[in-house]
Amino acid sequence: MSFTLAIVGRPNVGKSTLFNRLVGKRLALVDDQPGVTRDLREGEARLGDLRFTVIDTAGLEEATDDSLQGRMRRLTERAVDMADICLFMIDARTGVTSTDRMFAEILRKRSAKVMLAANKGEGRAADDGVMEAYELGLGEPLRLSAEHGEGMGDLLAELIPFSDEYESKNKSIEPDVDVSLEEGDEDPDAYQAPSDAKPLQIAVVGRPNAGKSTLINQILGEDRLLTGPEAGITRDAISLKMKWGDTPVRIFDTAGMRKKAKVQEKLEKLSVGDGLRAVKFAEVVIVLLDAAIPFEQQDLRIADLAEREGRAVVVAVNKWDIEDEKQQKLKDLKEAFTRLLPQLRGAPLITVSAKTGKGLERLRDAVLRAHETWNTRIPTAQLNRWLTGMIEAHPPPAPSGRRIRIRYMTQVKTRPPAFVAMCSLPEKLPTSYTRYLVNGLRDDFDMPGTPIRFTMRSQSKDNPYKDKKKSTPSRLRKHLNKPPHGG
């Protein structure tokens, strides 16, 4: 068991830069513009031999109302309550501000353990700010440079005693369970370590304000992600580990994706890029639509992106609780889905309400089913019996009078299912015939909606020796070169 460290402070003091350095990856978006981080982001940190959980938080604001800044502050205060230790960061080049003083007082009351860090401490320009930090009454400040990695050894030295104290305290309250067994013994009631089963990776994507963060909060059962009426609140892809029913999952909340032409600001480009990476890492992608304006052009692009990346796709239509003509609307949605997204034919379309939680059980079942289908493997013998029946029912065309022959096929991979068929003249086989086979695979092997990769390859039946020069055996060559008898 490891402790949890929350990095808190005013906007733009370098919290996300330090977070990225501790986790060893560029997980959090970093920009000169203040207030980039809005949600809580957790990561597994490594500092020397020390391992712990680190939380990146939104910049502390003075607002306490229901404005966006007020909601961000409440989320940060929640992280302070969750964490075992807080690292309060100030900007050494700016010096101590009145806001720093106010939040230092709040942290003294809310957190049992607070460490003070003066970031951007490289160079003489930071000397005055480091000295001012003493007035906050939080002990000696750590002089850091998160960008350049300076002061990490001092941070490690401060954390090691706390880590030792934390571990000894938690060991003292663990149950005394004897897990030793003699060789060959089996005890079904003995203590077992928790399973480290790999979680199912799910990305929730969609246009801005479709309700992605609200949906994930509803699945979690708590307000873990920042939500509100403003479009584009989520800026970077936040991943959360949890159990959805009995299934361990890692779920990614992504920034709303707008048309490329409308994405102008550098920060929004970074946010959308972060969301695209989440799609590539996911196994199942939930494309979330707004019931009031479903299947706009951008929705279609997002769904098509997930299919091209080879992810299993589930389409969820949100805000169903405020829809009046539900039956007619559902009929229209299914018709539009079939017409506009033929490449995802048969993919589940689930109506949900992120606000009330209605439909989430059906959504979970659809996600698990889509993941199972995505991992489908069909035996080669069964595939070729099926192929024979498909060819008999509808033979391939005969361009220029030469019949294209498909000899056999096999599945080469899963995730998504990919198939290769050996045939003559693959370059002349029309796309419509390949589509006929793909649709047949979907229907006959129960693979609705999942991307299917189908490749035709040439199988040469030519004589492998036809291009080799015929050679005459040396013994025969000598005989042929002899002069005629008696000559």
Tab-separated table of C-alpha atoms in Angstrom:
chain	number	residue	atom	x	y	z
A	1	MET	CA	0.000	0.000	0.000
A	2	SER	CA	1.408	3.426	-1.002
A	3	PHE	CA	0.536	6.899	0.186
A	4	THR	CA	-1.186	9.592	-1.907
A	5	LEU	CA	0.358	13.004	-2.591
A	6	ALA	CA	-1.784	15.896	-3.875
A	7	ILE	CA	-0.036	18.800	-5.622
A	8	VAL	CA	-1.957	22.023	-4.946
A	9	GLY	CA	-1.397	25.714	-5.548
A	10	ARG	CA	-2.445	28.732	-7.583
A	11	PRO	CA	-2.877	28.429	-11.365
A	12	ASN	CA	0.298	28.292	-13.455
A	13	VAL	CA	2.790	27.587	-10.667
A	14	GLY	CA	3.944	24.350	-12.365
A	15	LYS	CA	1.812	21.624	-10.756
A	16	SER	CA	1.233	19.670	-13.976
A	17	THR	CA	4.903	19.932	-14.946
A	18	LEU	CA	5.896	18.359	-11.630
A	19	PHE	CA	3.152	15.735	-11.991
A	20	ASN	CA	4.496	14.718	-15.425
A	21	ARG	CA	8.032	14.483	-14.057
A	22	LEU	CA	6.968	12.289	-11.136
A	23	VAL	CA	4.974	9.854	-13.297
A	24	GLY	CA	7.662	9.840	-15.988
A	25	LYS	CA	5.175	10.585	-18.780
A	26	ARG	CA	3.543	13.606	-20.359
A	27	LEU	CA	0.092	12.725	-19.029
A	28	ALA	CA	-1.129	16.192	-18.034
A	29	LEU	CA	-1.445	19.036	-20.546
A	30	VAL	CA	1.042	21.840	-19.919
A	31	ASP	CA	0.802	25.348	-21.353
A	32	ASP	CA	1.826	28.893	-20.439
A	33	GLN	CA	-1.849	29.812	-20.228
A	34	PRO	CA	-3.044	29.614	-16.590
A	35	GLY	CA	-5.883	27.306	-15.579
A	36	VAL	CA	-5.168	24.513	-18.085
A	37	THR	CA	-5.884	21.749	-15.545
A	38	ARG	CA	-9.504	21.540	-14.426
A	39	ASP	CA	-10.054	17.948	-13.312
A	40	LEU	CA	-8.172	15.747	-10.874
A	41	ARG	CA	-5.648	13.488	-12.554
A	42	GLU	CA	-4.052	10.538	-10.742
A	43	GLY	CA	-0.819	8.784	-11.678
A	44	GLU	CA	1.661	6.254	-10.310
A	45	ALA	CA	4.716	8.262	-9.284
A	46	ARG	CA	8.309	7.081	-9.022
A	47	LEU	CA	10.989	9.036	-7.216
A	48	GLY	CA	14.189	7.103	-6.556
A	49	ASP	CA	13.055	3.812	-4.990
A	50	LEU	CA	9.842	5.377	-3.685
A	51	ARG	CA	6.471	4.534	-5.249
A	52	PHE	CA	3.303	6.474	-4.480
A	53	THR	CA	0.119	7.900	-6.022
A	54	VAL	CA	0.230	11.536	-7.110
A	55	ILE	CA	-2.787	13.764	-7.862
A	56	ASP	CA	-2.600	16.788	-10.148
A	57	THR	CA	-5.228	19.383	-9.251
A	58	ALA	CA	-6.797	22.504	-10.705
A	59	GLY	CA	-5.315	25.838	-9.694
A	60	LEU	CA	-6.808	27.136	-6.443
A	61	GLU	CA	-9.118	30.089	-7.066
A	62	GLU	CA	-10.718	32.466	-4.565
A	63	ALA	CA	-14.222	31.838	-5.969
A	64	THR	CA	-16.580	29.910	-3.669
A	65	ASP	CA	-19.835	30.122	-5.687
A	66	ASP	CA	-21.196	27.747	-8.356
A	67	SER	CA	-19.143	29.338	-11.116
A	68	LEU	CA	-16.663	27.191	-13.051
A	69	GLN	CA	-13.816	28.460	-10.842
A	70	GLY	CA	-15.837	27.713	-7.717
A	71	ARG	CA	-16.541	24.158	-8.839
A	72	MET	CA	-12.864	23.669	-9.693
A	73	ARG	CA	-11.895	24.848	-6.210
A	74	ARG	CA	-14.298	22.403	-4.541
A	75	LEU	CA	-12.828	19.565	-6.598
A	76	THR	CA	-9.318	20.544	-5.491
A	77	GLU	CA	-10.422	20.707	-1.858
A	78	ARG	CA	-11.796	17.202	-2.287
A	79	ALA	CA	-8.358	16.056	-3.466
A	80	VAL	CA	-6.840	17.598	-0.323
A	81	ASP	CA	-9.251	15.572	1.807
A	82	MET	CA	-8.446	12.373	-0.151
A	83	ALA	CA	-4.657	12.732	0.023
A	84	ASP	CA	-2.346	11.567	2.812
A	85	ILE	CA	0.024	14.474	2.205
A	86	CYS	CA	-0.253	17.782	0.313
A	87	LEU	CA	2.545	19.511	-1.574
A	88	PHE	CA	1.651	23.210	-1.608
A	89	MET	CA	3.436	24.843	-4.513
A	90	ILE	CA	4.174	28.531	-5.020
A	91	ASP	CA	5.972	30.378	-7.829
A	92	ALA	CA	9.388	31.404	-6.485
A	93	ARG	CA	9.834	34.007	-9.227
A	94	THR	CA	6.529	35.720	-8.450
A	95	GLY	CA	6.945	35.424	-4.692
A	96	VAL	CA	4.246	34.913	-2.073
A	97	THR	CA	0.866	36.431	-2.987
A	98	SER	CA	-2.184	37.184	-0.853
A	99	THR	CA	-3.888	34.174	-2.483
A	100	ASP	CA	-0.979	31.952	-1.394
A	101	ARG	CA	-1.373	33.179	2.183
A	102	MET	CA	-5.111	32.500	2.180
A	103	PHE	CA	-4.716	28.949	0.842
A	104	ALA	CA	-1.841	28.172	3.194
A	105	GLU	CA	-4.233	28.912	6.057
A	106	ILE	CA	-6.907	26.642	4.513
A	107	LEU	CA	-4.422	23.784	4.053
A	108	ARG	CA	-3.253	24.002	7.660
A	109	LYS	CA	-6.837	23.334	8.739
A	110	ARG	CA	-7.769	20.685	6.141
A	111	SER	CA	-4.631	18.576	5.728
A	112	ALA	CA	-2.770	16.621	8.399
A	113	LYS	CA	0.534	16.914	6.527
A	114	VAL	CA	1.538	19.820	4.263
A	115	MET	CA	4.874	20.298	2.507
A	116	LEU	CA	5.833	23.627	0.931
A	117	ALA	CA	7.607	23.823	-2.447
A	118	ALA	CA	8.955	26.942	-4.152
A	119	ASN	CA	8.889	25.998	-7.837
A	120	LYS	CA	10.704	27.709	-10.726
A	121	GLY	CA	13.554	28.037	-8.238
A	122	GLU	CA	16.412	27.830	-10.704
A	123	GLY	CA	18.695	30.889	-10.872
A	124	ARG	CA	19.191	33.914	-8.655
A	125	ALA	CA	15.896	35.506	-9.742
A	126	ALA	CA	14.082	33.088	-7.412
A	127	ASP	CA	16.102	33.850	-4.247
A	128	ASP	CA	13.714	36.451	-2.871
A	129	GLY	CA	10.634	34.296	-3.489
A	130	VAL	CA	12.184	31.330	-1.676
A	131	MET	CA	12.931	33.515	1.367
A	132	GLU	CA	9.380	34.952	1.350
A	133	ALA	CA	7.965	31.405	1.473
A	134	TYR	CA	9.050	31.065	5.117
A	135	GLU	CA	6.329	33.541	6.156
A	136	LEU	CA	3.604	31.020	5.225
A	137	GLY	CA	4.386	29.072	8.401
A	138	LEU	CA	4.613	25.690	6.646
A	139	GLY	CA	8.235	24.995	7.464
A	140	GLU	CA	11.305	25.211	5.263
A	141	PRO	CA	10.373	25.440	1.568
A	142	LEU	CA	11.766	22.938	-0.917
A	143	ARG	CA	13.481	24.771	-3.744
A	144	LEU	CA	12.435	22.992	-6.948
A	145	SER	CA	12.512	23.328	-10.689
A	146	ALA	CA	9.906	20.900	-12.018
A	147	GLU	CA	10.830	21.798	-15.591
A	148	HIS	CA	14.552	21.091	-15.190
A	149	GLY	CA	14.346	18.372	-12.529
A	150	GLU	CA	16.220	20.333	-9.856
A	151	GLY	CA	15.464	19.606	-6.203
A	152	MET	CA	14.010	16.120	-6.790
A	153	GLY	CA	16.554	14.629	-4.380
A	154	ASP	CA	15.417	17.037	-1.633
A	155	LEU	CA	11.791	16.098	-2.304
A	156	LEU	CA	12.684	12.405	-2.012
A	157	ALA	CA	14.496	13.029	1.282
A	158	GLU	CA	11.365	14.720	2.682
A	159	LEU	CA	9.024	11.969	1.515
A	160	ILE	CA	10.993	8.929	2.742
A	161	PRO	CA	10.359	9.492	6.493
A	162	PHE	CA	6.675	10.093	5.788
A	163	SER	CA	6.514	6.916	3.682
A	164	ASP	CA	8.130	4.854	6.460
A	165	GLU	CA	5.730	6.285	9.029
A	166	TYR	CA	2.755	5.652	6.733
A	167	GLU	CA	3.724	2.018	6.103
A	168	SER	CA	4.354	1.218	9.763
A	169	LYS	CA	1.031	2.770	10.751
A	170	ASN	CA	-0.909	0.778	8.141
A	171	LYS	CA	0.882	-2.476	8.984
A	172	SER	CA	-0.175	-2.110	12.605
A	173	ILE	CA	-3.871	-2.130	11.642
A	174	GLU	CA	-3.704	-4.997	9.107
A	175	PRO	CA	-5.261	-8.285	10.280
A	176	ASP	CA	-2.761	-10.879	11.483
A	177	VAL	CA	-3.409	-13.624	8.935
A	178	ASP	CA	-1.181	-16.677	8.644
A	179	VAL	CA	-0.889	-17.359	4.920
A	180	SER	CA	1.788	-20.052	5.169
A	181	LEU	CA	0.928	-23.521	3.909
A	182	GLU	CA	2.911	-26.714	3.845
A	183	GLU	CA	3.935	-27.831	0.392
A	184	GLY	CA	1.054	-29.587	-1.328
A	185	ASP	CA	-1.582	-28.164	1.042
A	186	GLU	CA	-4.603	-26.300	-0.314
A	187	ASP	CA	-6.765	-24.092	1.826
A	188	PRO	CA	-9.724	-22.517	-0.030
A	189	ASP	CA	-10.402	-20.175	2.881
A	190	ALA	CA	-6.810	-18.939	3.158
A	191	TYR	CA	-5.952	-15.316	2.515
A	192	GLN	CA	-5.434	-14.502	-1.154
A	193	ALA	CA	-3.836	-11.377	-2.589
A	194	PRO	CA	-6.171	-9.200	-4.653
A	195	SER	CA	-6.280	-10.043	-8.337
A	196	ASP	CA	-4.302	-7.851	-10.722
A	197	ALA	CA	-6.582	-8.578	-13.673
A	198	LYS	CA	-5.979	-6.132	-16.495
A	199	PRO	CA	-8.853	-3.633	-16.562
A	200	LEU	CA	-11.042	-3.209	-19.619
A	201	GLN	CA	-10.032	0.063	-21.342
A	202	ILE	CA	-13.019	2.274	-22.240
A	203	ALA	CA	-12.952	5.736	-23.838
A	204	VAL	CA	-15.994	8.016	-23.801
A	205	VAL	CA	-15.912	10.400	-26.764
A	206	GLY	CA	-18.276	12.876	-28.365
A	207	ARG	CA	-18.938	16.511	-29.170
A	208	PRO	CA	-18.621	19.208	-26.477
A	209	ASN	CA	-21.439	19.243	-23.908
A	210	ALA	CA	-22.761	15.786	-24.823
A	211	GLY	CA	-22.530	14.789	-21.133
A	212	LYS	CA	-19.392	12.637	-21.076
A	213	SER	CA	-18.142	13.705	-17.630
A	214	THR	CA	-21.642	13.505	-16.162
A	215	LEU	CA	-22.011	9.957	-17.507
A	216	ILE	CA	-18.714	8.838	-15.934
A	217	ASN	CA	-19.623	10.472	-12.609
A	218	GLN	CA	-22.895	8.519	-12.680
A	219	ILE	CA	-21.022	5.257	-13.336
A	220	LEU	CA	-18.606	6.057	-10.492
A	221	GLY	CA	-21.413	7.023	-8.148
A	222	GLU	CA	-19.668	10.261	-7.141
A	223	ASP	CA	-18.832	13.694	-8.547
A	224	ARG	CA	-15.246	12.881	-9.433
A	225	LEU	CA	-15.103	14.871	-12.692
A	226	LEU	CA	-15.866	18.531	-13.229
A	227	THR	CA	-19.242	19.087	-14.912
A	228	GLY	CA	-21.481	22.017	-15.749
A	229	PRO	CA	-23.513	23.734	-18.479
A	230	GLU	CA	-20.426	25.239	-20.124
A	231	ALA	CA	-19.253	23.470	-23.274
A	232	GLY	CA	-15.657	22.268	-23.315
A	233	ILE	CA	-15.053	21.977	-19.555
A	234	THR	CA	-12.911	18.848	-19.901
A	235	ARG	CA	-9.551	19.653	-21.445
A	236	ASP	CA	-7.402	16.553	-21.188
A	237	ALA	CA	-8.156	12.836	-21.200
A	238	ILE	CA	-8.639	11.750	-17.580
A	239	SER	CA	-8.375	8.030	-16.843
A	240	LEU	CA	-10.032	6.482	-13.798
A	241	LYS	CA	-9.753	2.924	-12.495
A	242	MET	CA	-12.922	1.484	-11.048
A	243	LYS	CA	-15.239	-1.522	-10.970
A	244	TRP	CA	-18.282	-1.330	-13.189
A	245	GLY	CA	-20.445	-4.016	-11.680
A	246	ASP	CA	-18.033	-6.932	-11.311
A	247	THR	CA	-15.762	-5.802	-14.143
A	248	PRO	CA	-12.516	-3.880	-13.461
A	249	VAL	CA	-12.280	-1.039	-15.987
A	250	ARG	CA	-10.134	1.968	-16.783
A	251	ILE	CA	-12.403	4.625	-18.230
A	252	PHE	CA	-11.151	7.701	-20.115
A	253	ASP	CA	-13.043	10.976	-20.089
A	254	THR	CA	-12.034	13.023	-23.137
A	255	ALA	CA	-12.361	16.607	-24.283
A	256	GLY	CA	-15.246	17.367	-26.651
A	257	MET	CA	-14.199	17.052	-30.288
A	258	ARG	CA	-15.244	19.809	-32.676
A	259	LYS	CA	-14.729	20.136	-36.417
A	260	LYS	CA	-11.077	20.530	-37.307
A	261	ALA	CA	-11.705	23.915	-38.935
A	262	LYS	CA	-13.154	25.260	-35.669
A	263	VAL	CA	-10.271	24.069	-33.513
A	264	GLN	CA	-8.149	27.205	-33.502
A	265	GLU	CA	-6.597	27.656	-30.078
A	266	LYS	CA	-3.383	25.813	-29.279
A	267	LEU	CA	-4.848	24.488	-26.013
A	268	GLU	CA	-7.918	23.035	-27.724
A	269	LYS	CA	-5.698	21.335	-30.292
A	270	LEU	CA	-3.752	19.741	-27.440
A	271	SER	CA	-7.017	18.660	-25.792
A	272	VAL	CA	-8.394	17.052	-28.942
A	273	GLY	CA	-5.051	15.337	-29.577
A	274	ASP	CA	-5.187	13.927	-26.041
A	275	GLY	CA	-8.666	12.545	-26.757
A	276	LEU	CA	-7.519	10.920	-29.999
A	277	ARG	CA	-4.728	9.158	-28.124
A	278	ALA	CA	-7.301	7.859	-25.624
A	279	VAL	CA	-9.243	6.301	-28.524
A	280	LYS	CA	-6.078	4.521	-29.703
A	281	PHE	CA	-5.422	3.105	-26.223
A	282	ALA	CA	-9.030	2.026	-25.643
A	283	GLU	CA	-10.533	-1.378	-26.356
A	284	VAL	CA	-14.152	-0.195	-26.402
A	285	VAL	CA	-15.195	3.331	-27.429
A	286	ILE	CA	-18.510	4.757	-26.239
A	287	VAL	CA	-19.606	7.419	-28.748
A	288	LEU	CA	-21.937	9.670	-26.756
A	289	LEU	CA	-24.597	11.607	-28.691
A	290	ASP	CA	-27.001	14.312	-27.593
A	291	ALA	CA	-30.595	13.089	-28.148
A	292	ALA	CA	-31.653	16.596	-29.213
A	293	ILE	CA	-29.108	16.800	-32.064
A	294	PRO	CA	-27.867	13.260	-32.842
A	295	PHE	CA	-25.729	12.205	-35.789
A	296	GLU	CA	-24.363	15.587	-36.720
A	297	GLN	CA	-21.418	15.498	-39.106
A	298	GLN	CA	-18.913	15.571	-36.251
A	299	ASP	CA	-20.606	12.618	-34.521
A	300	LEU	CA	-20.207	10.607	-37.717
A	301	ARG	CA	-16.525	11.554	-37.976
A	302	ILE	CA	-15.886	10.507	-34.375
A	303	ALA	CA	-17.628	7.138	-34.834
A	304	ASP	CA	-15.770	6.577	-38.102
A	305	LEU	CA	-12.459	7.400	-36.378
A	306	ALA	CA	-13.112	4.741	-33.724
A	307	GLU	CA	-13.937	2.179	-36.428
A	308	ARG	CA	-10.811	3.031	-38.464
A	309	GLU	CA	-8.685	2.629	-35.337
A	310	GLY	CA	-10.158	-0.857	-35.004
A	311	ARG	CA	-11.908	-0.253	-31.661
A	312	ALA	CA	-15.159	-1.922	-30.600
A	313	VAL	CA	-17.871	0.760	-30.737
A	314	VAL	CA	-20.998	1.320	-28.646
A	315	VAL	CA	-23.239	4.293	-29.495
A	316	ALA	CA	-25.028	5.861	-26.509
A	317	VAL	CA	-27.708	8.522	-26.896
A	318	ASN	CA	-27.726	10.783	-23.832
A	319	LYS	CA	-30.364	13.108	-22.311
A	320	TRP	CA	-33.095	10.538	-23.035
A	321	ASP	CA	-34.928	11.609	-19.859
A	322	ILE	CA	-36.023	14.887	-21.484
A	323	GLU	CA	-37.132	13.303	-24.758
A	324	ASP	CA	-40.917	13.417	-25.290
A	325	GLU	CA	-41.603	11.196	-28.311
A	326	LYS	CA	-39.373	8.319	-27.258
A	327	GLN	CA	-40.718	5.560	-29.522
A	328	GLN	CA	-40.687	7.631	-32.710
A	329	LYS	CA	-37.325	9.134	-31.805
A	330	LEU	CA	-35.777	5.703	-31.252
A	331	LYS	CA	-37.135	4.480	-34.588
A	332	ASP	CA	-35.652	7.527	-36.356
A	333	LEU	CA	-32.304	7.049	-34.573
A	334	LYS	CA	-31.979	3.412	-35.637
A	335	GLU	CA	-32.863	4.276	-39.246
A	336	ALA	CA	-30.318	7.119	-39.316
A	337	PHE	CA	-27.656	4.939	-37.685
A	338	THR	CA	-28.039	2.180	-40.281
A	339	ARG	CA	-28.010	4.685	-43.157
A	340	LEU	CA	-25.179	6.967	-41.995
A	341	LEU	CA	-22.806	4.426	-40.433
A	342	PRO	CA	-22.974	1.265	-42.562
A	343	GLN	CA	-19.409	0.367	-41.496
A	344	LEU	CA	-20.758	-0.148	-37.953
A	345	ARG	CA	-23.790	-2.159	-38.997
A	346	GLY	CA	-25.286	-3.911	-35.996
A	347	ALA	CA	-23.324	-1.963	-33.366
A	348	PRO	CA	-25.385	-1.468	-30.182
A	349	LEU	CA	-27.317	1.786	-29.867
A	350	ILE	CA	-28.283	2.429	-26.228
A	351	THR	CA	-30.427	5.255	-24.839
A	352	VAL	CA	-29.238	6.608	-21.480
A	353	SER	CA	-29.640	9.480	-19.070
A	354	ALA	CA	-26.325	10.514	-17.536
A	355	LYS	CA	-28.246	12.766	-15.170
A	356	THR	CA	-30.558	10.101	-13.690
A	357	GLY	CA	-28.511	6.973	-14.380
A	358	LYS	CA	-31.245	5.289	-16.378
A	359	GLY	CA	-29.961	2.869	-19.019
A	360	LEU	CA	-26.492	2.403	-17.494
A	361	GLU	CA	-27.020	-1.323	-16.890
A	362	ARG	CA	-27.876	-1.832	-20.551
A	363	LEU	CA	-24.875	0.289	-21.518
A	364	ARG	CA	-22.530	-1.866	-19.416
A	365	ASP	CA	-23.948	-5.070	-20.910
A	366	ALA	CA	-23.475	-3.637	-24.419
A	367	VAL	CA	-19.846	-2.682	-23.650
A	368	LEU	CA	-19.026	-6.177	-22.331
A	369	ARG	CA	-20.710	-7.824	-25.315
A	370	ALA	CA	-18.857	-5.540	-27.766
A	371	HIS	CA	-15.553	-6.367	-26.069
A	372	GLU	CA	-16.288	-10.098	-26.272
A	373	THR	CA	-17.115	-9.808	-29.975
A	374	TRP	CA	-13.952	-7.776	-30.560
A	375	ASN	CA	-11.965	-10.749	-29.214
A	376	THR	CA	-13.783	-13.369	-31.352
A	377	ARG	CA	-11.679	-16.131	-32.912
A	378	ILE	CA	-13.177	-18.568	-35.446
A	379	PRO	CA	-11.528	-21.951	-36.207
A	380	THR	CA	-10.086	-22.235	-39.724
A	381	ALA	CA	-12.068	-25.401	-40.562
A	382	GLN	CA	-15.320	-23.695	-39.605
A	383	LEU	CA	-14.391	-20.610	-41.642
A	384	ASN	CA	-13.715	-22.622	-44.780
A	385	ARG	CA	-16.978	-24.586	-44.522
A	386	TRP	CA	-18.717	-21.239	-44.265
A	387	LEU	CA	-16.710	-19.851	-47.228
A	388	THR	CA	-17.735	-22.786	-49.413
A	389	GLY	CA	-21.404	-22.103	-48.682
A	390	MET	CA	-21.019	-18.371	-49.418
A	391	ILE	CA	-19.303	-19.069	-52.764
A	392	GLU	CA	-21.960	-21.611	-53.769
A	393	ALA	CA	-24.729	-19.140	-52.921
A	394	HIS	CA	-23.059	-16.277	-54.775
A	395	PRO	CA	-19.974	-17.156	-56.896
A	396	PRO	CA	-17.272	-14.529	-57.475
A	397	PRO	CA	-17.411	-12.701	-60.826
A	398	ALA	CA	-15.530	-13.806	-63.954
A	399	PRO	CA	-13.809	-10.734	-65.448
A	400	SER	CA	-12.779	-11.271	-69.085
A	401	GLY	CA	-14.198	-14.777	-68.843
A	402	ARG	CA	-11.742	-15.917	-66.147
A	403	ARG	CA	-13.509	-17.007	-62.955
A	404	ILE	CA	-11.912	-15.648	-59.754
A	405	ARG	CA	-11.307	-18.574	-57.422
A	406	ILE	CA	-11.194	-18.124	-53.638
A	407	ARG	CA	-9.382	-21.191	-52.337
A	408	TYR	CA	-9.354	-20.835	-48.558
A	409	MET	CA	-9.341	-18.294	-45.724
A	410	THR	CA	-8.095	-18.015	-42.162
A	411	GLN	CA	-8.293	-15.593	-39.245
A	412	VAL	CA	-4.907	-13.973	-38.617
A	413	LYS	CA	-5.685	-11.916	-35.501
A	414	THR	CA	-8.306	-10.641	-33.082
A	415	ARG	CA	-8.856	-7.186	-31.510
A	416	PRO	CA	-10.391	-6.533	-34.065
A	417	PRO	CA	-11.029	-9.761	-36.006
A	418	ALA	CA	-8.883	-9.845	-39.157
A	419	PHE	CA	-9.157	-12.399	-41.974
A	420	VAL	CA	-7.093	-13.289	-45.029
A	421	ALA	CA	-8.471	-15.154	-48.067
A	422	MET	CA	-6.253	-16.677	-50.748
A	423	CYS	CA	-7.593	-16.219	-54.249
A	424	SER	CA	-6.672	-15.806	-57.894
A	425	LEU	CA	-6.765	-12.276	-59.357
A	426	PRO	CA	-7.403	-10.479	-56.031
A	427	GLU	CA	-6.925	-7.091	-57.722
A	428	LYS	CA	-9.965	-7.767	-59.920
A	429	LEU	CA	-12.319	-8.797	-57.133
A	430	PRO	CA	-14.860	-5.972	-56.707
A	431	THR	CA	-15.319	-4.248	-53.349
A	432	SER	CA	-18.969	-5.277	-53.357
A	433	TYR	CA	-17.979	-8.956	-53.136
A	434	THR	CA	-15.631	-8.315	-50.205
A	435	ARG	CA	-18.476	-6.421	-48.518
A	436	TYR	CA	-20.739	-9.431	-49.152
A	437	LEU	CA	-18.274	-11.674	-47.309
A	438	VAL	CA	-17.772	-9.213	-44.422
A	439	ASN	CA	-21.517	-8.825	-43.916
A	440	GLY	CA	-21.861	-12.613	-44.015
A	441	LEU	CA	-19.218	-12.932	-41.286
A	442	ARG	CA	-21.108	-10.424	-39.142
A	443	ASP	CA	-24.442	-12.232	-39.553
A	444	ASP	CA	-23.345	-15.871	-39.426
A	445	PHE	CA	-20.768	-15.594	-36.627
A	446	ASP	CA	-22.666	-13.027	-34.537
A	447	MET	CA	-20.192	-10.150	-34.789
A	448	PRO	CA	-22.472	-7.091	-34.960
A	449	GLY	CA	-20.827	-3.691	-35.068
A	450	THR	CA	-17.226	-4.707	-34.489
A	451	PRO	CA	-14.667	-3.593	-37.097
A	452	ILE	CA	-13.690	-6.484	-39.378
A	453	ARG	CA	-10.497	-6.428	-41.445
A	454	PHE	CA	-10.649	-8.553	-44.621
A	455	THR	CA	-7.723	-8.943	-47.032
A	456	MET	CA	-7.509	-10.811	-50.329
A	457	ARG	CA	-4.115	-12.256	-51.237
A	458	SER	CA	-2.828	-13.896	-54.376
A	459	GLN	CA	-1.779	-17.528	-54.217
A	460	SER	CA	0.445	-18.419	-57.127
A	461	LYS	CA	0.008	-21.919	-58.617
A	462	ASP	CA	2.774	-21.516	-61.207
A	463	ASN	CA	5.621	-23.993	-61.569
A	464	PRO	CA	8.368	-22.756	-59.228
A	465	TYR	CA	11.026	-24.010	-61.685
A	466	LYS	CA	9.664	-22.313	-64.776
A	467	ASP	CA	12.123	-19.397	-64.696
A	468	LYS	CA	15.194	-21.554	-63.999
A	469	LYS	CA	17.468	-22.517	-66.894
A	470	LYS	CA	17.589	-26.191	-67.634
A	471	SER	CA	21.024	-27.603	-66.906
A	472	THR	CA	22.527	-30.661	-68.561
A	473	PRO	CA	24.217	-33.184	-66.230
A	474	SER	CA	28.008	-33.056	-66.533
A	475	ARG	CA	28.267	-36.781	-67.416
A	476	LEU	CA	25.837	-36.309	-70.312
A	477	ARG	CA	27.560	-33.073	-71.322
A	478	LYS	CA	30.900	-34.941	-71.687
A	479	HIS	CA	29.229	-37.609	-73.795
A	480	LEU	CA	27.673	-35.007	-76.077
A	481	ASN	CA	31.002	-33.250	-76.540
A	482	LYS	CA	32.810	-36.437	-77.682
A	483	PRO	CA	33.615	-36.623	-81.412
A	484	PRO	CA	31.632	-39.171	-83.419
A	485	HIS	CA	32.950	-42.764	-83.322
A	486	GLY	CA	35.626	-43.331	-85.835
A	487	GLY	CA	36.044	-39.645	-86.543
